[in-house]
PDB file of C-alpha atoms in Angstrom:
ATOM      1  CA  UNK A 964       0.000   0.000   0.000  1.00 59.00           C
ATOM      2  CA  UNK A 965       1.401   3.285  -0.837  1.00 77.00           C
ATOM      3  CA  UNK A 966       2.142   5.776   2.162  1.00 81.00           C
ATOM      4  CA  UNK A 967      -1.210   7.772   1.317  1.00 83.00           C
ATOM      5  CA  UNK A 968      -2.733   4.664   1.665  1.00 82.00           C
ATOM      6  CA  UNK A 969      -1.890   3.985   4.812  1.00 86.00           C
ATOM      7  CA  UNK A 970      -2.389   7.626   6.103  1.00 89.00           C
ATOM      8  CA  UNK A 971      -6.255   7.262   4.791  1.00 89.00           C
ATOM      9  CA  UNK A 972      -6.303   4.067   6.467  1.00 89.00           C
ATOM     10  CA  UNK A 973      -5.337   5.168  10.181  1.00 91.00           C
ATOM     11  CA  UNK A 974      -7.109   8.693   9.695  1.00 93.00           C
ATOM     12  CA  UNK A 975     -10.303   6.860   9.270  1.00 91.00           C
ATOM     13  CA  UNK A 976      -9.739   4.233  12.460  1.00 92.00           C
ATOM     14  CA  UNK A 977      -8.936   7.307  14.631  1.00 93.00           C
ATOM     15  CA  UNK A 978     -12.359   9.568  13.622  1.00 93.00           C
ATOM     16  CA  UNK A 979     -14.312   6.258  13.907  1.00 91.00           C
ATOM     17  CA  UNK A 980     -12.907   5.356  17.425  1.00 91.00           C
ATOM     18  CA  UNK A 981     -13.529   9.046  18.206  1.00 92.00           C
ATOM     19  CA  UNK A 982     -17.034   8.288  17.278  1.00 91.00           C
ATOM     20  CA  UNK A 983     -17.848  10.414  13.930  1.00 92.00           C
ATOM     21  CA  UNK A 984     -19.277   9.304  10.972  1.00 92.00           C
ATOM     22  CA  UNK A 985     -16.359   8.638   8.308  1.00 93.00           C
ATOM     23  CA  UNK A 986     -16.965   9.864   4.804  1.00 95.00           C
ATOM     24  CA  UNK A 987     -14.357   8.509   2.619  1.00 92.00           C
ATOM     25  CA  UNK A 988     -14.213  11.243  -0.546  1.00 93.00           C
ATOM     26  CA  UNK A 989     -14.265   8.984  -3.862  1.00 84.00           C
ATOM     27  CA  UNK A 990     -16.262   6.750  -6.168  1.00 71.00           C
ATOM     28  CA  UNK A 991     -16.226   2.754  -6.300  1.00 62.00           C
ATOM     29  CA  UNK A 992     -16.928   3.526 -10.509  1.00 55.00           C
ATOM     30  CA  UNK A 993     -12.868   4.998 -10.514  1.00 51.00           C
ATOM     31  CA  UNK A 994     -11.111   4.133  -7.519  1.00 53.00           C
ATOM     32  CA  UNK A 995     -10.558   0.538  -5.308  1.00 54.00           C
ATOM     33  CA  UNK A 996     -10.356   0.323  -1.655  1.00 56.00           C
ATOM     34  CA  UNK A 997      -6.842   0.848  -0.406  1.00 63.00           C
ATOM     35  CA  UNK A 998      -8.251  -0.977   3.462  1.00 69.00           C
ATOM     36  CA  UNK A 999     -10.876  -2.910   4.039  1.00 72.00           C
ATOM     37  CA  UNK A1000     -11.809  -0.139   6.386  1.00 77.00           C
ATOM     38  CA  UNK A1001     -12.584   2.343   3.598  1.00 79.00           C
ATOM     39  CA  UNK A1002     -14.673  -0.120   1.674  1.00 73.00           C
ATOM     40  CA  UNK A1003     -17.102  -0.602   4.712  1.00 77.00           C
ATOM     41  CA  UNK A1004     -17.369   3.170   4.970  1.00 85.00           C
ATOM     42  CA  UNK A1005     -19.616   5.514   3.375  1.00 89.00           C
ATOM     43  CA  UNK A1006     -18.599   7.182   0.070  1.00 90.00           C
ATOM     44  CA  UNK A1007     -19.323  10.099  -1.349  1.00 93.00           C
ATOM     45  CA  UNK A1008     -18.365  10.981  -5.270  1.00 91.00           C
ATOM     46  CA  UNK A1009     -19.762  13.964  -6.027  1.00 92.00           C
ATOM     47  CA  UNK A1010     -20.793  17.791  -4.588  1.00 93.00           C
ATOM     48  CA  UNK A1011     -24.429  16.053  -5.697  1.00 94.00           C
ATOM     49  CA  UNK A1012     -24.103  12.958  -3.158  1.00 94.00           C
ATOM     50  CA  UNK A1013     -22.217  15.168  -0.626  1.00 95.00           C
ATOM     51  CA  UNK A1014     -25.869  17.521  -0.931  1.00 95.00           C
ATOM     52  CA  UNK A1015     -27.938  14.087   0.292  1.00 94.00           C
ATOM     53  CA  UNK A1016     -25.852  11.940   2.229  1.00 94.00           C
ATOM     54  CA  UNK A1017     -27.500  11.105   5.364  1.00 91.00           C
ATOM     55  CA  UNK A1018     -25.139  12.082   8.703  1.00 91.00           C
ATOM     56  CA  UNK A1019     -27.821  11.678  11.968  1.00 89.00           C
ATOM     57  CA  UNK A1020     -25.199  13.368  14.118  1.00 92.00           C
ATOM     58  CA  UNK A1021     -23.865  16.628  12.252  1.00 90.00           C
ATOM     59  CA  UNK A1022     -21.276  17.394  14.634  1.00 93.00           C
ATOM     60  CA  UNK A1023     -19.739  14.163  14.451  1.00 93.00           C
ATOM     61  CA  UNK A1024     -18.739  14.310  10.432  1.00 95.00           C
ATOM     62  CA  UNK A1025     -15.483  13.181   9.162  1.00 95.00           C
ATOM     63  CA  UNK A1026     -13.958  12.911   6.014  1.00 95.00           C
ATOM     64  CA  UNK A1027     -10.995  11.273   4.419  1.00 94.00           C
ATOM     65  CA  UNK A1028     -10.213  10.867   0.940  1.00 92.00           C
ATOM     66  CA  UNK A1029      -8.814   8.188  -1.109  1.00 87.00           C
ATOM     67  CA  UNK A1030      -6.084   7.497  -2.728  1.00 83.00           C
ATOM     68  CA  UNK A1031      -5.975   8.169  -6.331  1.00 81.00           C
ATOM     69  CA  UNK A1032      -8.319  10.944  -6.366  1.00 86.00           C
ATOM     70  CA  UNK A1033      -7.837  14.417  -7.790  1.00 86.00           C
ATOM     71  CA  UNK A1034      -7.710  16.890  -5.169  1.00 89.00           C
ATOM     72  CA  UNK A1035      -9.855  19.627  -7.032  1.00 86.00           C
ATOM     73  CA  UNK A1036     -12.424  17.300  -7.126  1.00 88.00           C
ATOM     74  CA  UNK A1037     -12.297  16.426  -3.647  1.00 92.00           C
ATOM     75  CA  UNK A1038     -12.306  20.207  -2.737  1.00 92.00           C
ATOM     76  CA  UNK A1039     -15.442  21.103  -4.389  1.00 94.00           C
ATOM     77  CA  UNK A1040     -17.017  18.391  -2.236  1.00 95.00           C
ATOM     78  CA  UNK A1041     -15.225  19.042   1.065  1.00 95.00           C
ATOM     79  CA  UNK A1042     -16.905  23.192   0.166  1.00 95.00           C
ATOM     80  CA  UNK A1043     -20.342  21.551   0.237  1.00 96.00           C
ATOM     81  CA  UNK A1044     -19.784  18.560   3.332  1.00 96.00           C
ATOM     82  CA  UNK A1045     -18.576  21.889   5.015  1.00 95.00           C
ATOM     83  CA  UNK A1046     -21.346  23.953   4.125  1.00 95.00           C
ATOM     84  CA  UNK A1047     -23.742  21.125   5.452  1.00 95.00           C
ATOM     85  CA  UNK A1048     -21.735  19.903   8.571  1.00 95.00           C
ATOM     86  CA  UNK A1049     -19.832  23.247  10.164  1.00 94.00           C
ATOM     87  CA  UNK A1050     -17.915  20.743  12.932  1.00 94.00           C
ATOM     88  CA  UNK A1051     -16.553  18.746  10.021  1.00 95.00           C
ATOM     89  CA  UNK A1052     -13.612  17.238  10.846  1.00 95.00           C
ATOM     90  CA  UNK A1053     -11.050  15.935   8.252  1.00 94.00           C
ATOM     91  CA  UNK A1054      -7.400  14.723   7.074  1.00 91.00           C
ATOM     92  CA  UNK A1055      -4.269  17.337   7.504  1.00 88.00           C
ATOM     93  CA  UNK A1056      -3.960  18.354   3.962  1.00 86.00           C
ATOM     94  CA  UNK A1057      -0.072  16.359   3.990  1.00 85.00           C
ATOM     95  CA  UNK A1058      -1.680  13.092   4.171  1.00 87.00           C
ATOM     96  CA  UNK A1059      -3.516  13.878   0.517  1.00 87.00           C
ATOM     97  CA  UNK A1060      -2.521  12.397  -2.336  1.00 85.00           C
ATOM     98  CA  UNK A1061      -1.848  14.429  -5.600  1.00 86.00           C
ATOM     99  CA  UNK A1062      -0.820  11.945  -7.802  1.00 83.00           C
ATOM    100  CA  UNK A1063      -4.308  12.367  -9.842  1.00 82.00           C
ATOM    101  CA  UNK A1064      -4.394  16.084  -9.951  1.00 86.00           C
ATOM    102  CA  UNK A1065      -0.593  16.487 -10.588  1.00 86.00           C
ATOM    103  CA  UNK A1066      -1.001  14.228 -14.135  1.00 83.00           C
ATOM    104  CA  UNK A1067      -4.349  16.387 -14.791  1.00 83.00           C
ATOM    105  CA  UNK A1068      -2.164  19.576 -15.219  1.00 85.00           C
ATOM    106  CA  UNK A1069       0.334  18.127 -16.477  1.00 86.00           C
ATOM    107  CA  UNK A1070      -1.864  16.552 -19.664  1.00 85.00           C
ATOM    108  CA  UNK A1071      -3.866  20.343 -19.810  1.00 85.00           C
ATOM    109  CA  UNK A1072       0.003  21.507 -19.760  1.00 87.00           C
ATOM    110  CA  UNK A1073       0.763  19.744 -22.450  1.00 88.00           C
ATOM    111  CA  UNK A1074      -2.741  20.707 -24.287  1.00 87.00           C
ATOM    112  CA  UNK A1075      -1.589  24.414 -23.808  1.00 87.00           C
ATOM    113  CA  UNK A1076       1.716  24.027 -25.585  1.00 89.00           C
ATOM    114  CA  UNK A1077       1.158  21.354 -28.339  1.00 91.00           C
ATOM    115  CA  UNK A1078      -0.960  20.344 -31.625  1.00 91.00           C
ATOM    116  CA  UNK A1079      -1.707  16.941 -30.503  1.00 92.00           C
ATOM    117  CA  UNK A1080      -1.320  15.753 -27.358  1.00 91.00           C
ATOM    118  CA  UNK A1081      -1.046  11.583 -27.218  1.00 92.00           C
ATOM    119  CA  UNK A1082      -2.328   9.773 -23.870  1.00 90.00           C
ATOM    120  CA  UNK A1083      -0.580   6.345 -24.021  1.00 92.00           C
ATOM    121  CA  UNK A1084      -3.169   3.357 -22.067  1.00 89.00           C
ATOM    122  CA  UNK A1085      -5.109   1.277 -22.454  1.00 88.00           C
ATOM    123  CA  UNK A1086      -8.394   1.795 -24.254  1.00 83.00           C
ATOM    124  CA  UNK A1087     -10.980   0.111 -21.802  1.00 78.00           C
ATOM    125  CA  UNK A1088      -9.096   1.678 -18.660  1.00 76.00           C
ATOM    126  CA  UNK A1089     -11.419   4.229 -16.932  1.00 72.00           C
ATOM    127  CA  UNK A1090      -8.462   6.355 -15.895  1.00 72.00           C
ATOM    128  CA  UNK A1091      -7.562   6.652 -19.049  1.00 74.00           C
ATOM    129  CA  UNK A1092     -10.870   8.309 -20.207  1.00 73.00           C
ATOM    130  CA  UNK A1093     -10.610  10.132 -17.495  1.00 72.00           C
ATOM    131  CA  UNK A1094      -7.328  11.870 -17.715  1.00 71.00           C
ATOM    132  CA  UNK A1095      -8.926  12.631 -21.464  1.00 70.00           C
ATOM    133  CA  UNK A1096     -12.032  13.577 -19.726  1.00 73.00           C
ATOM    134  CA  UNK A1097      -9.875  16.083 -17.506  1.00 69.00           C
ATOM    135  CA  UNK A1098      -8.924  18.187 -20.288  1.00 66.00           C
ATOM    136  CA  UNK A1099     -11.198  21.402 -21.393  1.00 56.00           C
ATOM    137  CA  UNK A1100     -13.513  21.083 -23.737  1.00 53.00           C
ATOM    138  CA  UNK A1101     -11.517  23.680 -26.236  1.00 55.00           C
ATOM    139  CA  UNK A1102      -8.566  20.950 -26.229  1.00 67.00           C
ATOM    140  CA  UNK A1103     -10.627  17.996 -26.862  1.00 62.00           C
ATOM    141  CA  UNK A1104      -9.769  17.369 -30.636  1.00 68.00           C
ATOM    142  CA  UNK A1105      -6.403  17.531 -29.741  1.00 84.00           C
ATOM    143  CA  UNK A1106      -5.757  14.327 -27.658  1.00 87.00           C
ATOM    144  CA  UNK A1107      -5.776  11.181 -28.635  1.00 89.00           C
ATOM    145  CA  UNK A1108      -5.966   7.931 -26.788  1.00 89.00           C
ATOM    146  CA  UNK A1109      -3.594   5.194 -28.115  1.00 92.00           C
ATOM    147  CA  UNK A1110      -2.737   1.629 -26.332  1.00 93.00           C
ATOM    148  CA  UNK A1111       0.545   1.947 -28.524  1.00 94.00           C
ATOM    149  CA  UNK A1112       2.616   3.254 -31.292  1.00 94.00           C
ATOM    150  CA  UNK A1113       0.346   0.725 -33.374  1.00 94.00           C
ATOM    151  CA  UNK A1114      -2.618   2.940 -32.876  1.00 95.00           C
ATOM    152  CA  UNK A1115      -0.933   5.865 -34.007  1.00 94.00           C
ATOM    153  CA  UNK A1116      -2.528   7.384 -37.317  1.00 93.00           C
ATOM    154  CA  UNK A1117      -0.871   9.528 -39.886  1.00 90.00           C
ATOM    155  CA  UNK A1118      -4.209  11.830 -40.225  1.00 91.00           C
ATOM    156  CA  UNK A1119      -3.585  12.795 -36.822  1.00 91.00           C
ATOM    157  CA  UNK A1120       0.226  13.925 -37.498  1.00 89.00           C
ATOM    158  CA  UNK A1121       0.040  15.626 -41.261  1.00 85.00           C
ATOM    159  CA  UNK A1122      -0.031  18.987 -39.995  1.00 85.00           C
ATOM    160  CA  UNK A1123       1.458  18.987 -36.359  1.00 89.00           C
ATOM    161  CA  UNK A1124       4.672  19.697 -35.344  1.00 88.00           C
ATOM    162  CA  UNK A1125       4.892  19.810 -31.574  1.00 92.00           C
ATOM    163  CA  UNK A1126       3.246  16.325 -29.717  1.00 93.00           C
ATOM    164  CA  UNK A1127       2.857  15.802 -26.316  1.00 92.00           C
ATOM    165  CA  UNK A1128       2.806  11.992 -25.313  1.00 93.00           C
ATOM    166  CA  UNK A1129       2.141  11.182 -21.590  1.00 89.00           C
ATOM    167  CA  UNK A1130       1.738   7.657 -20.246  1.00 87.00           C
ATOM    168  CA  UNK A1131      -1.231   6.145 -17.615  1.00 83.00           C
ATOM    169  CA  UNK A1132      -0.596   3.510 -14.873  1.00 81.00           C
ATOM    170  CA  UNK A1133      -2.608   1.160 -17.490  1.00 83.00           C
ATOM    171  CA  UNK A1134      -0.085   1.830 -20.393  1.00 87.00           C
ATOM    172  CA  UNK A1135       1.586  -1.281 -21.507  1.00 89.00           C
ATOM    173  CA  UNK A1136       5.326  -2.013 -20.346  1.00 90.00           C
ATOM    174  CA  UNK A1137       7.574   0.447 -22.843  1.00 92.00           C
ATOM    175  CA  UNK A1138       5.008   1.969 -25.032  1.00 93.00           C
ATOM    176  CA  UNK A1139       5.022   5.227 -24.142  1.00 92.00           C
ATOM    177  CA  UNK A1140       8.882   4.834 -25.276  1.00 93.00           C
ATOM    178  CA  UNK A1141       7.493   2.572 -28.076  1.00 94.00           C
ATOM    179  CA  UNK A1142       5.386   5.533 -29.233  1.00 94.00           C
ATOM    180  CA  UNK A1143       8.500   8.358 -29.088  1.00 93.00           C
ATOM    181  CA  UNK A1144      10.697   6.500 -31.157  1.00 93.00           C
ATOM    182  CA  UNK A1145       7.736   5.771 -33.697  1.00 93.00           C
ATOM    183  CA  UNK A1146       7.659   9.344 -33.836  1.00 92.00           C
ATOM    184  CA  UNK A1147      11.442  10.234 -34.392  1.00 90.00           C
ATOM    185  CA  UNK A1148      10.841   7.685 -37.266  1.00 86.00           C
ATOM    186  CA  UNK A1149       8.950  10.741 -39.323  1.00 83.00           C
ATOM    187  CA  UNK A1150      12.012  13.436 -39.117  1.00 82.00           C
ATOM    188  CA  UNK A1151      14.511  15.400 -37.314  1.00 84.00           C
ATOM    189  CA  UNK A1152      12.899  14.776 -32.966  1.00 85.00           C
ATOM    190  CA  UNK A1153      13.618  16.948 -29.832  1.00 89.00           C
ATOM    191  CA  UNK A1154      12.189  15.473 -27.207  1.00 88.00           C
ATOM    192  CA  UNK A1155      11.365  17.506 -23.824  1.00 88.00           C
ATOM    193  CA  UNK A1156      10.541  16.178 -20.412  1.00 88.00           C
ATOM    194  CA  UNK A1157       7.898  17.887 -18.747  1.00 84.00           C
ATOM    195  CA  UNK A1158       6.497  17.022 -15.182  1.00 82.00           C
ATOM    196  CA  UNK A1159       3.740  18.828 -12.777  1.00 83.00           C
ATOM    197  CA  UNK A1160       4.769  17.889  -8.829  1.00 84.00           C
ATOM    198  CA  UNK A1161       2.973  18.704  -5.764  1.00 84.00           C
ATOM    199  CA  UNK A1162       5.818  18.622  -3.157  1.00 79.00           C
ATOM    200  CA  UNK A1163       4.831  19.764   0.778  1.00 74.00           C
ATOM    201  CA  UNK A1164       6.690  22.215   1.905  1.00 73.00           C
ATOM    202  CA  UNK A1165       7.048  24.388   5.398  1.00 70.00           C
ATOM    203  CA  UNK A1166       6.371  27.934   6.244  1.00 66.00           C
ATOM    204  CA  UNK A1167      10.064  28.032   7.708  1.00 69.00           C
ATOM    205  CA  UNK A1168      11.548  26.890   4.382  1.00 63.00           C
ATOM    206  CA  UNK A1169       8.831  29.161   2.022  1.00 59.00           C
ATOM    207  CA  UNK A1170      11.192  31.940   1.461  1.00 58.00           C
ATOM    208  CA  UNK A1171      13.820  29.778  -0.019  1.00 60.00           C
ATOM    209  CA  UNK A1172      11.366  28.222  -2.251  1.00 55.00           C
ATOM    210  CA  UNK A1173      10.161  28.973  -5.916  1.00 57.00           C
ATOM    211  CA  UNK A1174       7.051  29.168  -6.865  1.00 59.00           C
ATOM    212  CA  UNK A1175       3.689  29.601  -6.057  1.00 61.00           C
ATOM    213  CA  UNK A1176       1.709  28.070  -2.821  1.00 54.00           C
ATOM    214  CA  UNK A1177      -1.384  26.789  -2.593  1.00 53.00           C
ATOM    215  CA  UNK A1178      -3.477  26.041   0.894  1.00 45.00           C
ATOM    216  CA  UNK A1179      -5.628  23.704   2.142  1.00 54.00           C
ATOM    217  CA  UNK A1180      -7.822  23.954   4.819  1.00 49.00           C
ATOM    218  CA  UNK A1181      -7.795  20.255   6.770  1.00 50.00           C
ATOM    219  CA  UNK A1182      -8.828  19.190  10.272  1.00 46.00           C
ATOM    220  CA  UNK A1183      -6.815  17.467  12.139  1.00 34.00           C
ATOM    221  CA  UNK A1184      -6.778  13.745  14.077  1.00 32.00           C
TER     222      UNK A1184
END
């Protein structure tokens, strides 16, 4: 289990033995259980659900979220569980996980910056729709889901000259490598690296860092 994992995990045993109601902040339709715990709990996946799920006690409200899930998302239905339950209690916002919302800005990133952006997975994974999905709706003709360099069509590359290609967790073993050298196959190739990270930081070390911040509001344990 990864180390957001197990922070959900024991967040959601210590609000439970404190005696609140646990809302775990995901849906079964795009995300597993990481515990068992968080599977018997009550999920919500949307600001809709967080507007009608039932809490008989609403100053003992919890929330964690799960692994996996973007934290913009998660924020717009933490603003209405708020709204709802004032005494809502929740995770310290350094036991998130950004993994989701770190490759969404990277893909709309790359969308900014290139004629055709290439997401490399396979083609029946959710989260592969979904980091498609992510995108704005003025970038959608330019991505293009491929499982490989096999799906790769030269409509798509007549009249382009800078492609992004980024990878999901379902992309087969070396074809987002596979699909880069297909490309250096059609002429002269520079190839960038670009990368979105969400790295926690201090307010002792801020000064010495560049960049923007961003802050959460959490509750603590």
């Amino acid at each position: 289990m990864c180390p957001s994992g197990t922070r959900a995990c024991r967040d959601a045993a210590a609000f439970a033995k404190d005696g609140c109601r646990v809302l775990v902040i995901g849906s079964e339709r795009h995300h597993l259980a990481v515990c068992g715990l968080l599977a018997r709990l009550t999920r919500v996946g949307s600001a809709r659900e967080a507007q009608c799920v039932d809490v008989s006690d609403a100053d003992q409200a919890a929330y964690v979220l799960e692994p996996g899930v973007a934290v913009t998302d998660a924020a717009e239905i933490v603003k209405v569980l708020r709204k709802r339950f004032p005494e809502l209690r929740g995770q310290h916002p350094s036991s998130w996980c950004y993994a989701e919302t770190d490759s969404r800005l990277t893909l709309r990133s790359l969308t900014a910056d290139c004629d055709l952006v290439l997401v490399v997975g396979e083609l029946g994974a959710a989260e592969t729709h979904r980091a498609a999905a992510a995108v704005t709706a003025e970038a959608e003709g330019v991505v293009k889901l491929v499982r490989d360099a096999a799906d790769l069509r030269s409509r798509w590359l007549a009249e382009v000259s800078a492609i992004g290609v980024t990878g999901t967790r379902s992309a087969p073993a070396g074809a987002v490598s596979g699909v880069v050298h297909a490309l250096s196959g059609l002429g002269p190739l520079s190839v960038l690296r670009r990368r979105v990270t969400t790295e926690h930081t201090t307010l002792d070390s801020w000064p010495n860092c560049a960049g923007g911040a961003t802050c959460e509001r959490g509750g603590s344990v």
